[in-house]
Amino acid sequence: MADLIAPSILSADFARLGEEVDNVLKAGADIVHFDVMDNHFVPNLTIGPLVCEALRKHGVTAPIDVHLMIEPVDRIIPDFAKAGASYITFHPEASRHIDRTLQMIRDHGCKSGLVFNPATPLHHLDHVMDKIDMILLMSVNPGFGGQSFIPSALDKLRLVRKRIDESGFDIRLEIDGGVKVDNIREIKAAGADTFVAGSANFGQPDYKAVIDQMRAEMAKA
Ligand code: DX5
Ligand code: ZN
């Protein structure tokens, strides 16, 4: 499976969002990571389906990877599907009926995924591997960009990599939080294939330089 770089727009300049997304894609990013927060499930408030739709109307054709940090989840899924989301991932703690929510995401034509906080156990995967297109491991506690990578996420990545390989399903393994040029190599070596990077990209003057360096580091893994 090809490695995908997924800049999180949480760290972008929201006053120029369309241009920011165009620039980071032109610089070599593969997918757009779209962080949705509700000031309830996490202590921050961000963007919703209107902004997703605005990016599509602006002309963004790359996959949009919607990471829901909201509770409840189900009500908003049709809205994001209609707004042009490609992936919709959610936290198991935020849904009463995980299987139903996963199924609902696929029924609306999107790829589905479960997100695990640093301390969330992996048993939520036990009976739903056939309904998942992406597993997202948080390497920070969700809510904010610019936090430091929590090293125990590497062991968790190795565990999930094994589970995916043994399952035989076509499931992406995404990592989110504190991913930088200087740690992306070991993160890839631990099994990730999709790399969210917010402040590492949008905090820098030259997006292409950062993405090129990330790819060079990944090639060494
Ligand atoms: C945090 C978000 C992340 C965040 C990552 O809750 O889910 O996607 O934007 O930002 P960095 O890469 O700066 O840690
Ligand atoms: Zn995220």
PDB file of C-alpha atoms and ligand atoms in Angstrom:
ATOM      1  CA  MET A   1       0.000   0.000   0.000  1.00  0.00           C
ATOM      2  CA  ALA A   2       1.437   3.395  -0.970  1.00  0.00           C
ATOM      3  CA  ASP A   3       2.381   5.737   1.844  1.00  0.00           C
ATOM      4  CA  LEU A   4       0.105   8.743   2.089  1.00  0.00           C
ATOM      5  CA  ILE A   5       0.922  12.109   3.614  1.00  0.00           C
ATOM      6  CA  ALA A   6      -2.132  13.774   5.097  1.00  0.00           C
ATOM      7  CA  PRO A   7      -1.615  17.361   6.251  1.00  0.00           C
ATOM      8  CA  SER A   8      -4.025  18.360   8.994  1.00  0.00           C
ATOM      9  CA  ILE A   9      -5.650  21.651   8.090  1.00  0.00           C
ATOM     10  CA  LEU A  10      -6.077  22.408  11.786  1.00  0.00           C
ATOM     11  CA  SER A  11      -2.762  24.270  11.584  1.00  0.00           C
ATOM     12  CA  ALA A  12      -3.553  26.017   8.274  1.00  0.00           C
ATOM     13  CA  ASP A  13      -4.442  29.690   7.916  1.00  0.00           C
ATOM     14  CA  PHE A  14      -8.247  29.434   7.972  1.00  0.00           C
ATOM     15  CA  ALA A  15      -8.650  32.857   6.394  1.00  0.00           C
ATOM     16  CA  ARG A  16      -6.983  31.432   3.260  1.00  0.00           C
ATOM     17  CA  LEU A  17      -8.046  27.799   3.574  1.00  0.00           C
ATOM     18  CA  GLY A  18      -8.646  26.996  -0.104  1.00  0.00           C
ATOM     19  CA  GLU A  19      -5.284  28.392  -1.095  1.00  0.00           C
ATOM     20  CA  GLU A  20      -3.540  26.620   1.788  1.00  0.00           C
ATOM     21  CA  VAL A  21      -5.009  23.261   0.741  1.00  0.00           C
ATOM     22  CA  ASP A  22      -4.114  23.861  -2.916  1.00  0.00           C
ATOM     23  CA  ASN A  23      -0.549  24.701  -1.916  1.00  0.00           C
ATOM     24  CA  VAL A  24      -0.002  21.700   0.309  1.00  0.00           C
ATOM     25  CA  LEU A  25      -1.403  19.346  -2.361  1.00  0.00           C
ATOM     26  CA  LYS A  26       0.774  20.993  -5.009  1.00  0.00           C
ATOM     27  CA  ALA A  27       3.709  20.453  -2.664  1.00  0.00           C
ATOM     28  CA  GLY A  28       3.097  16.699  -2.807  1.00  0.00           C
ATOM     29  CA  ALA A  29       0.571  15.874  -0.083  1.00  0.00           C
ATOM     30  CA  ASP A  30      -1.827  13.030  -0.893  1.00  0.00           C
ATOM     31  CA  ILE A  31      -4.921  13.568   1.214  1.00  0.00           C
ATOM     32  CA  VAL A  32      -6.459  16.346   3.296  1.00  0.00           C
ATOM     33  CA  HIS A  33      -6.892  15.574   7.007  1.00  0.00           C
ATOM     34  CA  PHE A  34      -9.952  17.428   8.283  1.00  0.00           C
ATOM     35  CA  ASP A  35     -10.275  17.693  12.077  1.00  0.00           C
ATOM     36  CA  VAL A  36     -13.803  18.143  13.404  1.00  0.00           C
ATOM     37  CA  MET A  37     -14.095  19.134  17.088  1.00  0.00           C
ATOM     38  CA  ASP A  38     -17.186  19.953  19.127  1.00  0.00           C
ATOM     39  CA  ASN A  39     -16.037  21.423  22.470  1.00  0.00           C
ATOM     40  CA  HIS A  40     -17.686  18.405  24.116  1.00  0.00           C
ATOM     41  CA  PHE A  41     -15.867  15.231  23.112  1.00  0.00           C
ATOM     42  CA  VAL A  42     -12.675  17.303  22.976  1.00  0.00           C
ATOM     43  CA  PRO A  43     -12.004  20.732  24.492  1.00  0.00           C
ATOM     44  CA  ASN A  44     -11.833  22.617  21.207  1.00  0.00           C
ATOM     45  CA  LEU A  45     -14.176  23.707  18.444  1.00  0.00           C
ATOM     46  CA  THR A  46     -13.380  23.654  14.748  1.00  0.00           C
ATOM     47  CA  ILE A  47     -15.097  23.096  11.429  1.00  0.00           C
ATOM     48  CA  GLY A  48     -18.029  21.162   9.996  1.00  0.00           C
ATOM     49  CA  PRO A  49     -19.592  19.957   6.728  1.00  0.00           C
ATOM     50  CA  LEU A  50     -19.980  23.487   5.320  1.00  0.00           C
ATOM     51  CA  VAL A  51     -16.226  23.898   5.213  1.00  0.00           C
ATOM     52  CA  CYS A  52     -15.767  20.464   3.651  1.00  0.00           C
ATOM     53  CA  GLU A  53     -18.274  21.392   0.969  1.00  0.00           C
ATOM     54  CA  ALA A  54     -16.544  24.742   0.453  1.00  0.00           C
ATOM     55  CA  LEU A  55     -13.248  22.958  -0.240  1.00  0.00           C
ATOM     56  CA  ARG A  56     -14.948  20.747  -2.830  1.00  0.00           C
ATOM     57  CA  LYS A  57     -16.565  23.795  -4.436  1.00  0.00           C
ATOM     58  CA  HIS A  58     -13.173  25.485  -4.454  1.00  0.00           C
ATOM     59  CA  GLY A  59     -11.972  22.593  -6.627  1.00  0.00           C
ATOM     60  CA  VAL A  60     -10.192  20.259  -4.214  1.00  0.00           C
ATOM     61  CA  THR A  61     -10.333  16.765  -5.741  1.00  0.00           C
ATOM     62  CA  ALA A  62      -7.922  14.962  -3.380  1.00  0.00           C
ATOM     63  CA  PRO A  63      -9.476  12.619  -0.808  1.00  0.00           C
ATOM     64  CA  ILE A  64     -10.746  14.418   2.289  1.00  0.00           C
ATOM     65  CA  ASP A  65     -10.104  12.460   5.474  1.00  0.00           C
ATOM     66  CA  VAL A  66     -12.674  13.601   8.033  1.00  0.00           C
ATOM     67  CA  HIS A  67     -11.590  12.881  11.609  1.00  0.00           C
ATOM     68  CA  LEU A  68     -14.618  13.283  13.852  1.00  0.00           C
ATOM     69  CA  MET A  69     -13.846  14.265  17.441  1.00  0.00           C
ATOM     70  CA  ILE A  70     -17.501  14.796  18.252  1.00  0.00           C
ATOM     71  CA  GLU A  71     -20.231  13.091  20.227  1.00  0.00           C
ATOM     72  CA  PRO A  72     -22.703  11.844  19.143  1.00  0.00           C
ATOM     73  CA  VAL A  73     -21.490  10.829  15.697  1.00  0.00           C
ATOM     74  CA  ASP A  74     -24.347   9.386  13.634  1.00  0.00           C
ATOM     75  CA  ARG A  75     -26.438  12.519  13.064  1.00  0.00           C
ATOM     76  CA  ILE A  76     -23.681  14.291  11.133  1.00  0.00           C
ATOM     77  CA  ILE A  77     -22.511  11.409   8.890  1.00  0.00           C
ATOM     78  CA  PRO A  78     -24.973  12.021   6.020  1.00  0.00           C
ATOM     79  CA  ASP A  79     -24.039  15.712   6.055  1.00  0.00           C
ATOM     80  CA  PHE A  80     -20.336  14.973   5.685  1.00  0.00           C
ATOM     81  CA  ALA A  81     -20.988  12.396   2.973  1.00  0.00           C
ATOM     82  CA  LYS A  82     -23.012  14.985   1.068  1.00  0.00           C
ATOM     83  CA  ALA A  83     -20.298  17.586   1.638  1.00  0.00           C
ATOM     84  CA  GLY A  84     -17.737  15.421  -0.162  1.00  0.00           C
ATOM     85  CA  ALA A  85     -15.929  13.514   2.587  1.00  0.00           C
ATOM     86  CA  SER A  86     -13.910  10.519   1.364  1.00  0.00           C
ATOM     87  CA  TYR A  87     -13.020   8.935   4.696  1.00  0.00           C
ATOM     88  CA  ILE A  88     -15.010   9.407   7.887  1.00  0.00           C
ATOM     89  CA  THR A  89     -13.368   8.195  11.079  1.00  0.00           C
ATOM     90  CA  PHE A  90     -14.726   8.383  14.624  1.00  0.00           C
ATOM     91  CA  HIS A  91     -13.750   7.462  18.179  1.00  0.00           C
ATOM     92  CA  PRO A  92     -15.430   4.336  19.626  1.00  0.00           C
ATOM     93  CA  GLU A  93     -16.153   6.196  22.892  1.00  0.00           C
ATOM     94  CA  ALA A  94     -18.323   8.618  20.925  1.00  0.00           C
ATOM     95  CA  SER A  95     -20.731   6.071  19.430  1.00  0.00           C
ATOM     96  CA  ARG A  96     -23.246   3.899  21.284  1.00  0.00           C
ATOM     97  CA  HIS A  97     -23.330   1.432  18.396  1.00  0.00           C
ATOM     98  CA  ILE A  98     -19.966   1.160  16.715  1.00  0.00           C
ATOM     99  CA  ASP A  99     -20.986  -1.440  14.150  1.00  0.00           C
ATOM    100  CA  ARG A 100     -24.000   0.639  13.120  1.00  0.00           C
ATOM    101  CA  THR A 101     -21.939   3.801  12.726  1.00  0.00           C
ATOM    102  CA  LEU A 102     -19.300   2.025  10.616  1.00  0.00           C
ATOM    103  CA  GLN A 103     -22.006   0.567   8.422  1.00  0.00           C
ATOM    104  CA  MET A 104     -23.725   3.925   8.110  1.00  0.00           C
ATOM    105  CA  ILE A 105     -20.520   5.558   6.851  1.00  0.00           C
ATOM    106  CA  ARG A 106     -20.134   2.932   4.112  1.00  0.00           C
ATOM    107  CA  ASP A 107     -23.834   3.067   3.261  1.00  0.00           C
ATOM    108  CA  HIS A 108     -23.327   6.760   2.523  1.00  0.00           C
ATOM    109  CA  GLY A 109     -20.555   5.963   0.077  1.00  0.00           C
ATOM    110  CA  CYS A 110     -17.578   6.885   2.266  1.00  0.00           C
ATOM    111  CA  LYS A 111     -14.685   4.878   3.636  1.00  0.00           C
ATOM    112  CA  SER A 112     -15.014   4.152   7.326  1.00  0.00           C
ATOM    113  CA  GLY A 113     -12.564   4.211  10.180  1.00  0.00           C
ATOM    114  CA  LEU A 114     -12.095   3.896  13.924  1.00  0.00           C
ATOM    115  CA  VAL A 115      -9.822   6.197  15.918  1.00  0.00           C
ATOM    116  CA  PHE A 116      -7.979   5.152  19.058  1.00  0.00           C
ATOM    117  CA  ASN A 117      -6.819   7.640  21.673  1.00  0.00           C
ATOM    118  CA  PRO A 118      -3.470   6.864  23.284  1.00  0.00           C
ATOM    119  CA  ALA A 119      -5.171   5.036  26.190  1.00  0.00           C
ATOM    120  CA  THR A 120      -8.080   3.498  24.264  1.00  0.00           C
ATOM    121  CA  PRO A 121      -7.767  -0.301  24.090  1.00  0.00           C
ATOM    122  CA  LEU A 122      -7.801  -2.063  20.738  1.00  0.00           C
ATOM    123  CA  HIS A 123     -10.574  -4.524  21.599  1.00  0.00           C
ATOM    124  CA  HIS A 124     -13.037  -2.284  19.767  1.00  0.00           C
ATOM    125  CA  LEU A 125     -11.576  -3.801  16.587  1.00  0.00           C
ATOM    126  CA  ASP A 126     -12.542  -7.332  17.626  1.00  0.00           C
ATOM    127  CA  HIS A 127     -15.721  -7.836  15.648  1.00  0.00           C
ATOM    128  CA  VAL A 128     -15.635  -5.136  13.008  1.00  0.00           C
ATOM    129  CA  MET A 129     -12.459  -5.607  10.955  1.00  0.00           C
ATOM    130  CA  ASP A 130     -14.592  -6.370   7.893  1.00  0.00           C
ATOM    131  CA  LYS A 131     -16.315  -2.984   8.199  1.00  0.00           C
ATOM    132  CA  ILE A 132     -13.220  -0.801   8.485  1.00  0.00           C
ATOM    133  CA  ASP A 133     -11.159   0.903   5.773  1.00  0.00           C
ATOM    134  CA  MET A 134      -8.872   2.876   8.076  1.00  0.00           C
ATOM    135  CA  ILE A 135      -7.558   2.524  11.608  1.00  0.00           C
ATOM    136  CA  LEU A 136      -6.307   5.800  13.038  1.00  0.00           C
ATOM    137  CA  LEU A 137      -4.032   5.734  16.069  1.00  0.00           C
ATOM    138  CA  MET A 138      -3.701   8.972  17.989  1.00  0.00           C
ATOM    139  CA  SER A 139      -0.160   9.697  19.106  1.00  0.00           C
ATOM    140  CA  VAL A 140      -1.365  12.701  21.111  1.00  0.00           C
ATOM    141  CA  ASN A 141      -4.545  13.270  23.069  1.00  0.00           C
ATOM    142  CA  PRO A 142      -7.023  14.790  20.649  1.00  0.00           C
ATOM    143  CA  GLY A 143      -7.993  18.430  20.649  1.00  0.00           C
ATOM    144  CA  PHE A 144      -5.004  20.453  19.564  1.00  0.00           C
ATOM    145  CA  GLY A 145      -2.262  20.626  16.995  1.00  0.00           C
ATOM    146  CA  GLY A 146       1.389  21.058  17.916  1.00  0.00           C
ATOM    147  CA  GLN A 147       1.619  18.474  20.730  1.00  0.00           C
ATOM    148  CA  SER A 148       4.491  16.010  21.197  1.00  0.00           C
ATOM    149  CA  PHE A 149       4.379  12.458  19.873  1.00  0.00           C
ATOM    150  CA  ILE A 150       3.624   9.927  22.645  1.00  0.00           C
ATOM    151  CA  PRO A 151       6.230   7.153  22.177  1.00  0.00           C
ATOM    152  CA  SER A 152       3.959   4.272  23.282  1.00  0.00           C
ATOM    153  CA  ALA A 153       2.063   4.809  20.026  1.00  0.00           C
ATOM    154  CA  LEU A 154       4.911   2.962  18.290  1.00  0.00           C
ATOM    155  CA  ASP A 155       4.165  -0.298  20.136  1.00  0.00           C
ATOM    156  CA  LYS A 156       0.484   0.165  19.434  1.00  0.00           C
ATOM    157  CA  LEU A 157       1.242   0.658  15.733  1.00  0.00           C
ATOM    158  CA  ARG A 158       3.141  -2.636  15.676  1.00  0.00           C
ATOM    159  CA  LEU A 159       0.193  -4.419  17.305  1.00  0.00           C
ATOM    160  CA  VAL A 160      -2.310  -2.994  14.838  1.00  0.00           C
ATOM    161  CA  ARG A 161      -0.042  -3.640  11.851  1.00  0.00           C
ATOM    162  CA  LYS A 162      -0.008  -7.299  12.862  1.00  0.00           C
ATOM    163  CA  ARG A 163      -3.776  -7.399  13.248  1.00  0.00           C
ATOM    164  CA  ILE A 164      -4.329  -5.848   9.835  1.00  0.00           C
ATOM    165  CA  ASP A 165      -1.861  -8.162   8.117  1.00  0.00           C
ATOM    166  CA  GLU A 166      -3.394 -11.221   9.782  1.00  0.00           C
ATOM    167  CA  SER A 167      -6.921 -10.110   8.897  1.00  0.00           C
ATOM    168  CA  GLY A 168      -6.212 -10.003   5.177  1.00  0.00           C
ATOM    169  CA  PHE A 169      -8.424  -6.916   4.833  1.00  0.00           C
ATOM    170  CA  ASP A 170      -7.411  -3.849   2.904  1.00  0.00           C
ATOM    171  CA  ILE A 171      -7.155  -1.400   5.826  1.00  0.00           C
ATOM    172  CA  ARG A 172      -5.049   1.725   6.078  1.00  0.00           C
ATOM    173  CA  LEU A 173      -3.095   2.412   9.272  1.00  0.00           C
ATOM    174  CA  GLU A 174      -2.966   6.110  10.005  1.00  0.00           C
ATOM    175  CA  ILE A 175      -1.058   7.942  12.718  1.00  0.00           C
ATOM    176  CA  ASP A 176      -2.044  11.377  14.006  1.00  0.00           C
ATOM    177  CA  GLY A 177      -0.211  13.726  16.337  1.00  0.00           C
ATOM    178  CA  GLY A 178       3.335  15.007  16.616  1.00  0.00           C
ATOM    179  CA  VAL A 179       4.501  13.501  13.317  1.00  0.00           C
ATOM    180  CA  LYS A 180       7.615  15.341  12.117  1.00  0.00           C
ATOM    181  CA  VAL A 181      10.508  14.882   9.708  1.00  0.00           C
ATOM    182  CA  ASP A 182      12.669  13.575  12.556  1.00  0.00           C
ATOM    183  CA  ASN A 183      10.325  10.773  13.715  1.00  0.00           C
ATOM    184  CA  ILE A 184       8.445   9.737  10.559  1.00  0.00           C
ATOM    185  CA  ARG A 185      11.021   7.069   9.743  1.00  0.00           C
ATOM    186  CA  GLU A 186      10.468   5.113  12.974  1.00  0.00           C
ATOM    187  CA  ILE A 187       6.711   5.626  12.690  1.00  0.00           C
ATOM    188  CA  LYS A 188       6.743   4.060   9.250  1.00  0.00           C
ATOM    189  CA  ALA A 189       9.000   1.260  10.451  1.00  0.00           C
ATOM    190  CA  ALA A 190       6.410   0.530  13.176  1.00  0.00           C
ATOM    191  CA  GLY A 191       3.782  -0.052  10.506  1.00  0.00           C
ATOM    192  CA  ALA A 192       1.949   3.176   9.638  1.00  0.00           C
ATOM    193  CA  ASP A 193       1.126   3.873   5.989  1.00  0.00           C
ATOM    194  CA  THR A 194      -0.831   7.132   6.344  1.00  0.00           C
ATOM    195  CA  PHE A 195       0.786  10.075   8.118  1.00  0.00           C
ATOM    196  CA  VAL A 196      -1.123  13.065   9.459  1.00  0.00           C
ATOM    197  CA  ALA A 197       1.102  16.080   9.949  1.00  0.00           C
ATOM    198  CA  GLY A 198      -0.376  19.411  10.914  1.00  0.00           C
ATOM    199  CA  SER A 199       2.099  21.806  12.478  1.00  0.00           C
ATOM    200  CA  ALA A 200       5.032  20.070  10.736  1.00  0.00           C
ATOM    201  CA  ASN A 201       3.649  21.220   7.394  1.00  0.00           C
ATOM    202  CA  PHE A 202       1.575  24.319   7.944  1.00  0.00           C
ATOM    203  CA  GLY A 203       4.034  25.765  10.441  1.00  0.00           C
ATOM    204  CA  GLN A 204       6.757  25.885   7.793  1.00  0.00           C
ATOM    205  CA  PRO A 205       7.502  28.398   5.056  1.00  0.00           C
ATOM    206  CA  ASP A 206       8.098  25.746   2.362  1.00  0.00           C
ATOM    207  CA  TYR A 207       5.574  22.870   2.301  1.00  0.00           C
ATOM    208  CA  LYS A 208       7.363  21.052  -0.509  1.00  0.00           C
ATOM    209  CA  ALA A 209      10.650  21.027   1.374  1.00  0.00           C
ATOM    210  CA  VAL A 210       8.955  19.405   4.390  1.00  0.00           C
ATOM    211  CA  ILE A 211       7.075  16.807   2.351  1.00  0.00           C
ATOM    212  CA  ASP A 212      10.185  15.937   0.320  1.00  0.00           C
ATOM    213  CA  GLN A 213      12.141  15.473   3.545  1.00  0.00           C
ATOM    214  CA  MET A 214       9.376  13.300   4.993  1.00  0.00           C
ATOM    215  CA  ARG A 215       9.416  11.062   1.924  1.00  0.00           C
ATOM    216  CA  ALA A 216      13.209  10.839   2.012  1.00  0.00           C
ATOM    217  CA  GLU A 217      13.061   9.773   5.669  1.00  0.00           C
ATOM    218  CA  MET A 218      10.331   7.201   4.955  1.00  0.00           C
ATOM    219  CA  ALA A 219      12.423   5.710   2.182  1.00  0.00           C
ATOM    220  CA  LYS A 220      15.071   4.835   4.784  1.00  0.00           C
ATOM    221  CA  ALA A 221      12.616   2.887   6.993  1.00  0.00           C
TER     222      ALA A 221
HETATM  223  C1  DX5 B   1      -5.378  16.571  17.080  1.00  0.00           C
HETATM  224  C2  DX5 B   1      -5.734  16.379  15.632  1.00  0.00           C
HETATM  225  C3  DX5 B   1      -4.562  16.314  14.759  1.00  0.00           C
HETATM  226  C4  DX5 B   1      -3.690  17.539  14.769  1.00  0.00           C
HETATM  227  C5  DX5 B   1      -2.295  17.087  14.529  1.00  0.00           C
HETATM  228  O1  DX5 B   1      -6.499  16.358  17.853  1.00  0.00           O
HETATM  229  O2  DX5 B   1      -6.476  15.185  15.449  1.00  0.00           O
HETATM  230  O3  DX5 B   1      -4.926  15.952  13.423  1.00  0.00           O
HETATM  231  O4  DX5 B   1      -4.034  18.520  13.841  1.00  0.00           O
HETATM  232  O5  DX5 B   1      -1.455  18.170  14.612  1.00  0.00           O
HETATM  233  P1  DX5 B   1       0.117  18.013  14.739  1.00  0.00           P
HETATM  234  O6  DX5 B   1       0.592  17.296  13.508  1.00  0.00           O
HETATM  235  O7  DX5 B   1       0.581  19.417  14.830  1.00  0.00           O
HETATM  236  O8  DX5 B   1       0.400  17.208  15.982  1.00  0.00           O
HETATM  237 ZN    ZN B   2      -6.805  14.432  13.366  1.00  0.00          ZN
END
